Amino acid sequence: IKKLAVLTSGGDSPGMNAAVRAVVRTCAFMEIECMAIYRGYEGMIEGDFVPFNARSVNNIINKGGTILKSARCEEFRTPEGRQKAYDQLKAAGIDCFVVIGGDGSFRGASIFYKEFGIPVIGIPGTIDNDIFGTQFTLGFDTALNTVVEAIDKIRDTASSHSRLFFVEVMGRDVGHIALNAGVAAGAEETLIPEQNLGLERLLDSLKRSKKSGKSSSIVVVAEGDKTGKNVFELKEYVEKNLPIYDVRVSVLGHIQRGGSPTAFDRVLASRMGVKAVESLLEGKANLMVGIVANEMVLTPIDDAVKGHTKIDRELIRVSDIMTI
Ligand code: ADP
């Protein structure tokens, strides 16, 4: 292997820049050439490549988003699009690449690998923490900390006015952000896609907390919670059935995707970047780098894409006990 490329693809997440930096610096350390591919697979198809050296990635470890830009690319889903991408890589002398992205990006990478045999290693970058084969994805810790900070602030105003707040956080299919934020920020209840607590239990819990003298309450709601109601409908429901509360809603939205990565995400990105390049140099391919029990591990990309992540049952229990 003489020349390696790196790209960021799909939804962005904090820590992607730190991972790009790690890949580029590892290439420099190993004395192989490194090309940055801009705008994900779109840039691959268009040949939007720039040679990077160790100094090209100065001062980016602390930056959110991705300096390489990301894109969703329909053309890469077609054989013709992927053929163009292959031709561009060959013309530029690129032997292999690292893709930093979510499971869509991995699906694309795997199909591309099977068609053209260009070795690829994936680094999981998504705030949702919903990728099989790693306990942590890049950006999850940062997003979680952003959510906890926001809820702490909401709590200040909630307790001044004795209000109940429904706080919606990201998580259409998984409740990792919601559950962890609920525990860390001391939420009254946490509604996640993985289990349906039912509206009755929510009312009971809110009644109980009012009785016990709590002046304010926070309920964390993942986007994909199973009550069948969104945060605004939940507000209406509680106002109707439990008029003792003054209810407010806060939807955190895209602030969860941005911001300077936490130390945890920066360290994880650095470790993943090194592992990805080393694995390619060892002749490995079509794998994803992950972290399990604080060790760097490799999982077949196809398993990462098809496997499901499980919500932490022990943490659900902890959450239940804390809301007594
Ligand atoms: P994420 O990587 O964050 O899950 P997407 O699902 O949008 O984001 O995927 C990113 C890109 O990966 C898509 O825009 C597309 O170019 C490529 N991709 C996703 N799924 C496939 C697929 N089944 N075949 C080929 N390319 C795909």
mmCIF file of C-alpha atoms and ligand atoms in Angstrom:
data_model
loop_
_atom_site.group_PDB
_atom_site.id
_atom_site.type_symbol
_atom_site.label_atom_id
_atom_site.label_comp_id
_atom_site.label_asym_id
_atom_site.label_seq_id
_atom_site.Cartn_x
_atom_site.Cartn_y
_atom_site.Cartn_z
ATOM 1 C CA ILE A 1 0.000 0.000 0.000
ATOM 2 C CA LYS A 2 1.401 3.330 -1.113
ATOM 3 C CA LYS A 3 -1.516 5.684 -1.033
ATOM 4 C CA LEU A 4 -4.468 5.738 1.366
ATOM 5 C CA ALA A 5 -7.528 7.980 1.243
ATOM 6 C CA VAL A 6 -9.889 9.194 3.965
ATOM 7 C CA LEU A 7 -13.433 10.556 3.740
ATOM 8 C CA THR A 8 -16.341 11.489 5.993
ATOM 9 C CA SER A 9 -19.799 10.448 4.827
ATOM 10 C CA GLY A 10 -23.469 10.620 5.814
ATOM 11 C CA GLY A 11 -24.563 12.418 8.984
ATOM 12 C CA ASP A 12 -21.729 14.316 10.668
ATOM 13 C CA SER A 13 -20.727 13.926 14.298
ATOM 14 C CA PRO A 14 -18.274 15.569 16.700
ATOM 15 C CA GLY A 15 -14.948 13.729 16.638
ATOM 16 C CA MET A 16 -14.856 13.190 12.882
ATOM 17 C CA ASN A 17 -12.089 15.776 12.509
ATOM 18 C CA ALA A 18 -10.066 14.150 15.252
ATOM 19 C CA ALA A 19 -10.400 10.850 13.360
ATOM 20 C CA VAL A 20 -9.347 12.438 10.046
ATOM 21 C CA ARG A 21 -6.331 13.908 11.819
ATOM 22 C CA ALA A 22 -5.426 10.525 13.294
ATOM 23 C CA VAL A 23 -5.648 8.788 9.907
ATOM 24 C CA VAL A 24 -3.554 11.458 8.189
ATOM 25 C CA ARG A 25 -0.903 11.512 10.917
ATOM 26 C CA THR A 26 -0.676 7.713 11.026
ATOM 27 C CA CYS A 27 -0.057 7.694 7.270
ATOM 28 C CA ALA A 28 2.714 10.255 7.748
ATOM 29 C CA PHE A 29 4.187 8.160 10.549
ATOM 30 C CA MET A 30 4.101 5.037 8.371
ATOM 31 C CA GLU A 31 5.470 7.018 5.436
ATOM 32 C CA ILE A 32 2.633 6.381 3.044
ATOM 33 C CA GLU A 33 0.803 9.021 1.041
ATOM 34 C CA CYS A 34 -2.576 10.232 2.176
ATOM 35 C CA MET A 35 -5.370 11.783 0.127
ATOM 36 C CA ALA A 36 -8.347 13.564 1.604
ATOM 37 C CA ILE A 37 -11.609 12.998 -0.259
ATOM 38 C CA TYR A 38 -14.014 15.913 0.124
ATOM 39 C CA ARG A 39 -17.847 15.601 0.317
ATOM 40 C CA GLY A 40 -18.085 11.868 0.957
ATOM 41 C CA TYR A 41 -18.920 9.534 -1.919
ATOM 42 C CA GLU A 42 -19.965 12.495 -4.044
ATOM 43 C CA GLY A 43 -16.394 13.779 -3.953
ATOM 44 C CA MET A 44 -15.131 10.272 -4.662
ATOM 45 C CA ILE A 45 -17.221 10.126 -7.838
ATOM 46 C CA GLU A 46 -16.073 13.600 -8.871
ATOM 47 C CA GLY A 47 -12.416 13.117 -7.941
ATOM 48 C CA ASP A 48 -12.449 15.862 -5.319
ATOM 49 C CA PHE A 49 -9.132 14.732 -3.813
ATOM 50 C CA VAL A 50 -6.456 16.770 -2.021
ATOM 51 C CA PRO A 51 -3.093 15.391 -0.843
ATOM 52 C CA PHE A 52 -2.773 15.806 2.947
ATOM 53 C CA ASN A 53 0.347 15.693 5.060
ATOM 54 C CA ALA A 54 0.766 15.776 8.841
ATOM 55 C CA ARG A 55 0.478 19.579 8.842
ATOM 56 C CA SER A 56 -2.743 19.637 6.804
ATOM 57 C CA VAL A 57 -4.630 18.610 9.930
ATOM 58 C CA ASN A 58 -3.254 21.160 12.374
ATOM 59 C CA ASN A 59 -5.768 22.691 14.787
ATOM 60 C CA ILE A 60 -8.743 20.505 13.918
ATOM 61 C CA ILE A 61 -8.842 18.036 16.814
ATOM 62 C CA ASN A 62 -11.071 20.412 18.785
ATOM 63 C CA LYS A 63 -13.463 21.266 15.949
ATOM 64 C CA GLY A 64 -16.967 19.859 15.602
ATOM 65 C CA GLY A 65 -18.443 18.873 12.231
ATOM 66 C CA THR A 66 -16.059 17.724 9.510
ATOM 67 C CA ILE A 67 -13.562 19.864 7.615
ATOM 68 C CA LEU A 68 -13.776 17.375 4.728
ATOM 69 C CA LYS A 69 -17.520 18.083 4.461
ATOM 70 C CA SER A 70 -20.028 15.308 4.253
ATOM 71 C CA ALA A 71 -22.713 14.495 1.726
ATOM 72 C CA ARG A 72 -25.500 12.111 0.951
ATOM 73 C CA CYS A 73 -24.898 10.780 -2.539
ATOM 74 C CA GLU A 74 -27.627 9.030 -4.536
ATOM 75 C CA GLU A 75 -25.297 8.267 -7.447
ATOM 76 C CA PHE A 76 -23.132 6.011 -5.285
ATOM 77 C CA ARG A 77 -26.152 3.744 -4.852
ATOM 78 C CA THR A 78 -25.973 2.916 -8.580
ATOM 79 C CA PRO A 79 -23.398 0.586 -10.242
ATOM 80 C CA GLU A 80 -22.571 3.371 -12.724
ATOM 81 C CA GLY A 81 -21.839 5.809 -9.901
ATOM 82 C CA ARG A 82 -19.613 3.323 -8.119
ATOM 83 C CA GLN A 83 -17.768 2.569 -11.384
ATOM 84 C CA LYS A 84 -16.996 6.297 -11.700
ATOM 85 C CA ALA A 85 -15.749 6.341 -8.099
ATOM 86 C CA TYR A 86 -13.501 3.352 -8.807
ATOM 87 C CA ASP A 87 -12.092 4.994 -11.936
ATOM 88 C CA GLN A 88 -11.313 8.167 -9.950
ATOM 89 C CA LEU A 89 -9.538 6.225 -7.195
ATOM 90 C CA LYS A 90 -7.475 4.294 -9.736
ATOM 91 C CA ALA A 91 -6.583 7.435 -11.699
ATOM 92 C CA ALA A 92 -5.331 9.002 -8.462
ATOM 93 C CA GLY A 93 -3.354 5.892 -7.501
ATOM 94 C CA ILE A 94 -5.365 5.325 -4.304
ATOM 95 C CA ASP A 95 -4.962 1.756 -3.009
ATOM 96 C CA CYS A 96 -7.381 1.722 -0.081
ATOM 97 C CA PHE A 97 -9.490 4.042 2.065
ATOM 98 C CA VAL A 98 -10.930 4.773 5.490
ATOM 99 C CA VAL A 99 -14.564 5.868 5.641
ATOM 100 C CA ILE A 100 -15.798 7.707 8.711
ATOM 101 C CA GLY A 101 -19.589 7.575 8.855
ATOM 102 C CA GLY A 102 -22.721 5.745 9.873
ATOM 103 C CA ASP A 103 -24.283 2.507 8.754
ATOM 104 C CA GLY A 104 -25.427 3.851 5.354
ATOM 105 C CA SER A 105 -21.843 4.788 4.568
ATOM 106 C CA PHE A 106 -20.754 1.302 5.626
ATOM 107 C CA ARG A 107 -23.347 -0.371 3.401
ATOM 108 C CA GLY A 108 -21.997 1.597 0.457
ATOM 109 C CA ALA A 109 -18.395 0.755 1.377
ATOM 110 C CA SER A 110 -19.156 -2.947 1.610
ATOM 111 C CA ILE A 111 -20.922 -3.101 -1.762
ATOM 112 C CA PHE A 112 -18.031 -1.161 -3.305
ATOM 113 C CA TYR A 113 -15.510 -3.550 -1.763
ATOM 114 C CA LYS A 114 -17.333 -6.586 -3.118
ATOM 115 C CA GLU A 115 -17.510 -5.059 -6.598
ATOM 116 C CA PHE A 116 -13.977 -3.703 -6.940
ATOM 117 C CA GLY A 117 -11.905 -5.218 -4.146
ATOM 118 C CA ILE A 118 -10.544 -1.905 -2.894
ATOM 119 C CA PRO A 119 -9.718 -2.478 0.791
ATOM 120 C CA VAL A 120 -11.762 -0.311 3.143
ATOM 121 C CA ILE A 121 -11.967 0.097 6.916
ATOM 122 C CA GLY A 122 -14.827 1.952 8.599
ATOM 123 C CA ILE A 123 -14.769 4.232 11.638
ATOM 124 C CA PRO A 124 -18.216 4.611 13.258
ATOM 125 C CA GLY A 125 -19.149 8.291 13.440
ATOM 126 C CA THR A 126 -22.661 8.980 14.695
ATOM 127 C CA ILE A 127 -24.096 10.516 17.846
ATOM 128 C CA ASP A 128 -26.762 7.809 18.188
ATOM 129 C CA ASN A 129 -24.365 5.062 19.341
ATOM 130 C CA ASP A 130 -26.406 2.587 17.322
ATOM 131 C CA ILE A 131 -23.703 0.640 15.516
ATOM 132 C CA PHE A 132 -23.028 -2.995 16.300
ATOM 133 C CA GLY A 133 -19.410 -3.923 17.043
ATOM 134 C CA THR A 134 -18.504 -0.971 19.246
ATOM 135 C CA GLN A 135 -19.595 0.163 22.687
ATOM 136 C CA PHE A 136 -19.095 3.770 21.661
ATOM 137 C CA THR A 137 -19.437 5.579 18.350
ATOM 138 C CA LEU A 138 -17.639 8.864 17.704
ATOM 139 C CA GLY A 139 -19.736 11.785 18.800
ATOM 140 C CA PHE A 140 -21.998 9.990 21.244
ATOM 141 C CA ASP A 141 -20.157 11.184 24.344
ATOM 142 C CA THR A 142 -20.089 14.768 23.079
ATOM 143 C CA ALA A 143 -23.801 14.726 22.212
ATOM 144 C CA LEU A 144 -24.633 13.218 25.595
ATOM 145 C CA ASN A 145 -22.699 15.929 27.404
ATOM 146 C CA THR A 146 -24.404 18.610 25.326
ATOM 147 C CA VAL A 147 -27.800 17.194 26.270
ATOM 148 C CA VAL A 148 -26.948 16.971 29.976
ATOM 149 C CA GLU A 149 -25.700 20.563 29.972
ATOM 150 C CA ALA A 150 -28.925 21.696 28.291
ATOM 151 C CA ILE A 151 -31.127 19.776 30.733
ATOM 152 C CA ASP A 152 -29.227 21.241 33.696
ATOM 153 C CA LYS A 153 -30.115 24.690 32.382
ATOM 154 C CA ILE A 154 -33.717 23.747 31.779
ATOM 155 C CA ARG A 155 -33.881 22.416 35.322
ATOM 156 C CA ASP A 156 -32.849 25.803 36.720
ATOM 157 C CA THR A 157 -35.814 27.511 35.145
ATOM 158 C CA ALA A 158 -38.123 24.532 35.725
ATOM 159 C CA SER A 159 -37.547 24.590 39.460
ATOM 160 C CA SER A 160 -37.912 28.359 39.725
ATOM 161 C CA HIS A 161 -41.422 28.066 38.303
ATOM 162 C CA SER A 162 -42.385 24.567 39.514
ATOM 163 C CA ARG A 163 -42.801 23.355 35.987
ATOM 164 C CA LEU A 164 -42.769 20.036 34.232
ATOM 165 C CA PHE A 165 -40.597 19.881 31.133
ATOM 166 C CA PHE A 166 -40.695 17.361 28.321
ATOM 167 C CA VAL A 167 -37.267 17.475 26.718
ATOM 168 C CA GLU A 168 -36.993 15.796 23.326
ATOM 169 C CA VAL A 169 -33.584 14.404 22.421
ATOM 170 C CA MET A 170 -32.305 12.610 19.316
ATOM 171 C CA GLY A 171 -32.883 8.884 18.899
ATOM 172 C CA ARG A 172 -35.427 7.689 16.326
ATOM 173 C CA ASP A 173 -34.624 4.018 16.756
ATOM 174 C CA VAL A 174 -32.423 3.864 19.829
ATOM 175 C CA GLY A 175 -32.579 5.422 23.272
ATOM 176 C CA HIS A 176 -28.912 5.547 24.242
ATOM 177 C CA ILE A 177 -28.730 9.340 24.402
ATOM 178 C CA ALA A 178 -32.068 9.589 26.218
ATOM 179 C CA LEU A 179 -31.373 6.884 28.801
ATOM 180 C CA ASN A 180 -27.867 8.067 29.632
ATOM 181 C CA ALA A 181 -28.917 11.719 29.716
ATOM 182 C CA GLY A 182 -31.905 10.817 31.884
ATOM 183 C CA VAL A 183 -29.665 9.179 34.460
ATOM 184 C CA ALA A 184 -26.956 11.866 34.263
ATOM 185 C CA ALA A 185 -29.370 14.792 34.492
ATOM 186 C CA GLY A 186 -31.678 13.218 37.062
ATOM 187 C CA ALA A 187 -34.819 12.963 34.943
ATOM 188 C CA GLU A 188 -38.136 11.932 36.459
ATOM 189 C CA GLU A 189 -38.860 9.538 33.604
ATOM 190 C CA THR A 190 -37.144 8.623 30.357
ATOM 191 C CA LEU A 191 -39.139 7.486 27.338
ATOM 192 C CA ILE A 192 -37.145 5.410 24.858
ATOM 193 C CA PRO A 193 -37.936 3.415 21.693
ATOM 194 C CA GLU A 194 -36.791 0.132 23.266
ATOM 195 C CA GLN A 195 -39.571 -0.133 25.812
ATOM 196 C CA ASN A 196 -43.090 1.108 26.220
ATOM 197 C CA LEU A 197 -43.699 2.239 29.758
ATOM 198 C CA GLY A 198 -47.197 3.338 28.901
ATOM 199 C CA LEU A 199 -48.880 6.640 29.634
ATOM 200 C CA GLU A 200 -50.431 5.379 32.868
ATOM 201 C CA ARG A 201 -47.057 4.818 34.408
ATOM 202 C CA LEU A 202 -45.985 8.294 33.342
ATOM 203 C CA LEU A 203 -49.007 9.850 35.079
ATOM 204 C CA ASP A 204 -48.460 7.709 38.192
ATOM 205 C CA SER A 205 -44.851 8.684 38.380
ATOM 206 C CA LEU A 206 -45.637 12.379 37.957
ATOM 207 C CA LYS A 207 -48.378 12.190 40.610
ATOM 208 C CA ARG A 208 -46.017 10.457 42.984
ATOM 209 C CA SER A 209 -43.295 13.014 42.499
ATOM 210 C CA LYS A 210 -45.703 15.916 43.042
ATOM 211 C CA LYS A 211 -46.934 14.261 46.243
ATOM 212 C CA SER A 212 -43.423 13.711 47.501
ATOM 213 C CA GLY A 213 -42.847 17.426 47.267
ATOM 214 C CA LYS A 214 -40.703 17.740 44.160
ATOM 215 C CA SER A 215 -41.011 21.228 42.787
ATOM 216 C CA SER A 216 -40.073 20.475 39.209
ATOM 217 C CA SER A 217 -39.775 17.525 36.897
ATOM 218 C CA ILE A 218 -37.899 16.683 33.738
ATOM 219 C CA VAL A 219 -39.046 13.930 31.417
ATOM 220 C CA VAL A 220 -36.545 13.008 28.715
ATOM 221 C CA VAL A 221 -38.177 11.764 25.512
ATOM 222 C CA ALA A 222 -36.293 10.097 22.636
ATOM 223 C CA GLU A 223 -37.704 11.043 19.207
ATOM 224 C CA GLY A 224 -38.785 7.460 18.590
ATOM 225 C CA ASP A 225 -40.385 6.777 21.970
ATOM 226 C CA LYS A 226 -43.141 4.195 22.016
ATOM 227 C CA THR A 227 -45.971 6.104 23.705
ATOM 228 C CA GLY A 228 -47.279 6.989 20.246
ATOM 229 C CA LYS A 229 -47.244 10.655 21.190
ATOM 230 C CA ASN A 230 -44.688 13.326 20.411
ATOM 231 C CA VAL A 231 -43.582 15.804 23.081
ATOM 232 C CA PHE A 232 -46.320 18.300 22.217
ATOM 233 C CA GLU A 233 -49.004 15.633 22.396
ATOM 234 C CA LEU A 234 -47.536 14.435 25.676
ATOM 235 C CA LYS A 235 -47.823 17.974 27.027
ATOM 236 C CA GLU A 236 -51.505 18.110 26.049
ATOM 237 C CA TYR A 237 -52.118 14.685 27.494
ATOM 238 C CA VAL A 238 -50.624 15.560 30.879
ATOM 239 C CA GLU A 239 -52.338 18.948 31.017
ATOM 240 C CA LYS A 240 -55.656 17.216 30.428
ATOM 241 C CA ASN A 241 -55.163 14.295 32.785
ATOM 242 C CA LEU A 242 -53.023 15.889 35.459
ATOM 243 C CA PRO A 243 -53.911 19.587 35.596
ATOM 244 C CA ILE A 244 -51.704 20.155 38.643
ATOM 245 C CA TYR A 245 -48.731 20.698 36.361
ATOM 246 C CA ASP A 246 -47.628 23.693 34.346
ATOM 247 C CA VAL A 247 -46.090 21.881 31.366
ATOM 248 C CA ARG A 248 -43.457 23.076 28.905
ATOM 249 C CA VAL A 249 -41.699 21.460 25.983
ATOM 250 C CA SER A 250 -38.125 21.812 24.785
ATOM 251 C CA VAL A 251 -36.882 20.166 21.595
ATOM 252 C CA LEU A 252 -33.085 20.191 21.636
ATOM 253 C CA GLY A 253 -32.633 19.473 17.919
ATOM 254 C CA HIS A 254 -29.422 19.995 16.011
ATOM 255 C CA ILE A 255 -27.371 21.500 18.829
ATOM 256 C CA GLN A 256 -26.873 17.842 19.741
ATOM 257 C CA ARG A 257 -24.905 17.240 16.557
ATOM 258 C CA GLY A 258 -22.452 20.101 16.953
ATOM 259 C CA GLY A 259 -19.803 21.374 19.281
ATOM 260 C CA SER A 260 -16.228 20.698 20.210
ATOM 261 C CA PRO A 261 -15.703 16.978 20.875
ATOM 262 C CA THR A 262 -15.153 15.851 24.457
ATOM 263 C CA ALA A 263 -11.793 14.483 25.543
ATOM 264 C CA PHE A 264 -13.318 11.010 25.418
ATOM 265 C CA ASP A 265 -14.326 11.394 21.766
ATOM 266 C CA ARG A 266 -10.946 12.875 20.818
ATOM 267 C CA VAL A 267 -9.050 10.003 22.406
ATOM 268 C CA LEU A 268 -11.410 7.450 20.853
ATOM 269 C CA ALA A 269 -11.029 9.089 17.416
ATOM 270 C CA SER A 270 -7.245 9.020 17.700
ATOM 271 C CA ARG A 271 -7.211 5.351 18.669
ATOM 272 C CA MET A 272 -9.660 4.410 15.917
ATOM 273 C CA GLY A 273 -7.712 6.330 13.280
ATOM 274 C CA VAL A 274 -4.452 4.593 14.151
ATOM 275 C CA LYS A 275 -6.138 1.180 14.257
ATOM 276 C CA ALA A 276 -7.826 1.740 10.878
ATOM 277 C CA VAL A 277 -4.593 2.609 9.057
ATOM 278 C CA GLU A 278 -2.601 -0.142 10.766
ATOM 279 C CA SER A 279 -5.269 -2.685 9.817
ATOM 280 C CA LEU A 280 -5.176 -1.657 6.153
ATOM 281 C CA LEU A 281 -1.381 -1.935 6.168
ATOM 282 C CA GLU A 282 -1.724 -5.433 7.604
ATOM 283 C CA GLY A 283 -3.832 -6.350 4.586
ATOM 284 C CA LYS A 284 -7.187 -6.339 6.384
ATOM 285 C CA ALA A 285 -10.329 -5.124 4.626
ATOM 286 C CA ASN A 286 -14.082 -4.655 4.851
ATOM 287 C CA LEU A 287 -13.982 -4.277 8.619
ATOM 288 C CA MET A 288 -15.068 -1.657 11.107
ATOM 289 C CA VAL A 289 -12.955 -0.461 14.013
ATOM 290 C CA GLY A 290 -14.697 -0.472 17.374
ATOM 291 C CA ILE A 291 -13.998 -0.284 21.068
ATOM 292 C CA VAL A 292 -15.091 -3.103 23.378
ATOM 293 C CA ALA A 293 -13.949 -3.338 27.027
ATOM 294 C CA ASN A 294 -11.433 -0.581 26.254
ATOM 295 C CA GLU A 295 -9.743 -2.630 23.518
ATOM 296 C CA MET A 296 -9.716 -1.777 19.837
ATOM 297 C CA VAL A 297 -11.530 -4.523 17.946
ATOM 298 C CA LEU A 298 -12.450 -5.208 14.316
ATOM 299 C CA THR A 299 -15.910 -6.357 13.187
ATOM 300 C CA PRO A 300 -16.917 -7.335 9.631
ATOM 301 C CA ILE A 301 -18.663 -4.296 8.157
ATOM 302 C CA ASP A 302 -21.620 -6.460 7.137
ATOM 303 C CA ASP A 303 -22.152 -7.528 10.765
ATOM 304 C CA ALA A 304 -21.866 -3.937 11.952
ATOM 305 C CA VAL A 305 -24.581 -2.939 9.508
ATOM 306 C CA LYS A 306 -26.930 -5.839 10.143
ATOM 307 C CA GLY A 307 -26.357 -6.297 13.861
ATOM 308 C CA HIS A 308 -28.497 -4.520 16.401
ATOM 309 C CA THR A 309 -27.263 -2.632 19.417
ATOM 310 C CA LYS A 310 -28.975 -3.426 22.679
ATOM 311 C CA ILE A 311 -30.102 -0.926 25.231
ATOM 312 C CA ASP A 312 -28.338 -1.389 28.542
ATOM 313 C CA ARG A 313 -30.856 -3.183 30.822
ATOM 314 C CA GLU A 314 -28.755 -2.546 33.885
ATOM 315 C CA LEU A 315 -28.874 1.179 33.154
ATOM 316 C CA ILE A 316 -32.662 1.028 32.809
ATOM 317 C CA ARG A 317 -32.765 -0.514 36.284
ATOM 318 C CA VAL A 318 -30.487 2.188 37.658
ATOM 319 C CA SER A 319 -32.715 4.788 36.064
ATOM 320 C CA ASP A 320 -35.816 3.236 37.665
ATOM 321 C CA ILE A 321 -34.213 3.139 41.102
ATOM 322 C CA MET A 322 -33.055 6.766 40.860
ATOM 323 C CA THR A 323 -36.558 8.052 40.220
ATOM 324 C CA ILE A 324 -38.004 6.679 43.447
HETATM 325 P P1 ADP B 1 -24.993 7.441 7.400
HETATM 326 O O1 ADP B 1 -23.664 6.965 6.920
HETATM 327 O O2 ADP B 1 -24.851 8.549 8.404
HETATM 328 O O3 ADP B 1 -25.867 6.297 7.869
HETATM 329 P P2 ADP B 1 -26.562 7.656 4.903
HETATM 330 O O4 ADP B 1 -27.483 6.546 5.251
HETATM 331 O O5 ADP B 1 -27.114 8.873 4.277
HETATM 332 O O6 ADP B 1 -25.729 8.173 6.177
HETATM 333 O O7 ADP B 1 -25.439 7.058 3.929
HETATM 334 C C1 ADP B 1 -24.414 7.872 3.415
HETATM 335 C C2 ADP B 1 -24.160 7.569 1.976
HETATM 336 O O8 ADP B 1 -23.733 6.203 1.815
HETATM 337 C C3 ADP B 1 -25.383 7.665 1.077
HETATM 338 O O9 ADP B 1 -25.658 8.983 0.687
HETATM 339 C C4 ADP B 1 -24.949 6.814 -0.125
HETATM 340 O O10 ADP B 1 -24.097 7.536 -0.971
HETATM 341 C C5 ADP B 1 -24.156 5.714 0.554
HETATM 342 N N1 ADP B 1 -25.012 4.515 0.733
HETATM 343 C C6 ADP B 1 -25.900 4.273 1.714
HETATM 344 N N2 ADP B 1 -26.536 3.094 1.543
HETATM 345 C C7 ADP B 1 -26.043 2.581 0.386
HETATM 346 C C8 ADP B 1 -26.279 1.384 -0.370
HETATM 347 N N3 ADP B 1 -27.172 0.474 0.034
HETATM 348 N N4 ADP B 1 -25.572 1.217 -1.515
HETATM 349 C C9 ADP B 1 -24.664 2.118 -1.923
HETATM 350 N N5 ADP B 1 -24.401 3.252 -1.263
HETATM 351 C C10 ADP B 1 -25.057 3.500 -0.129
#
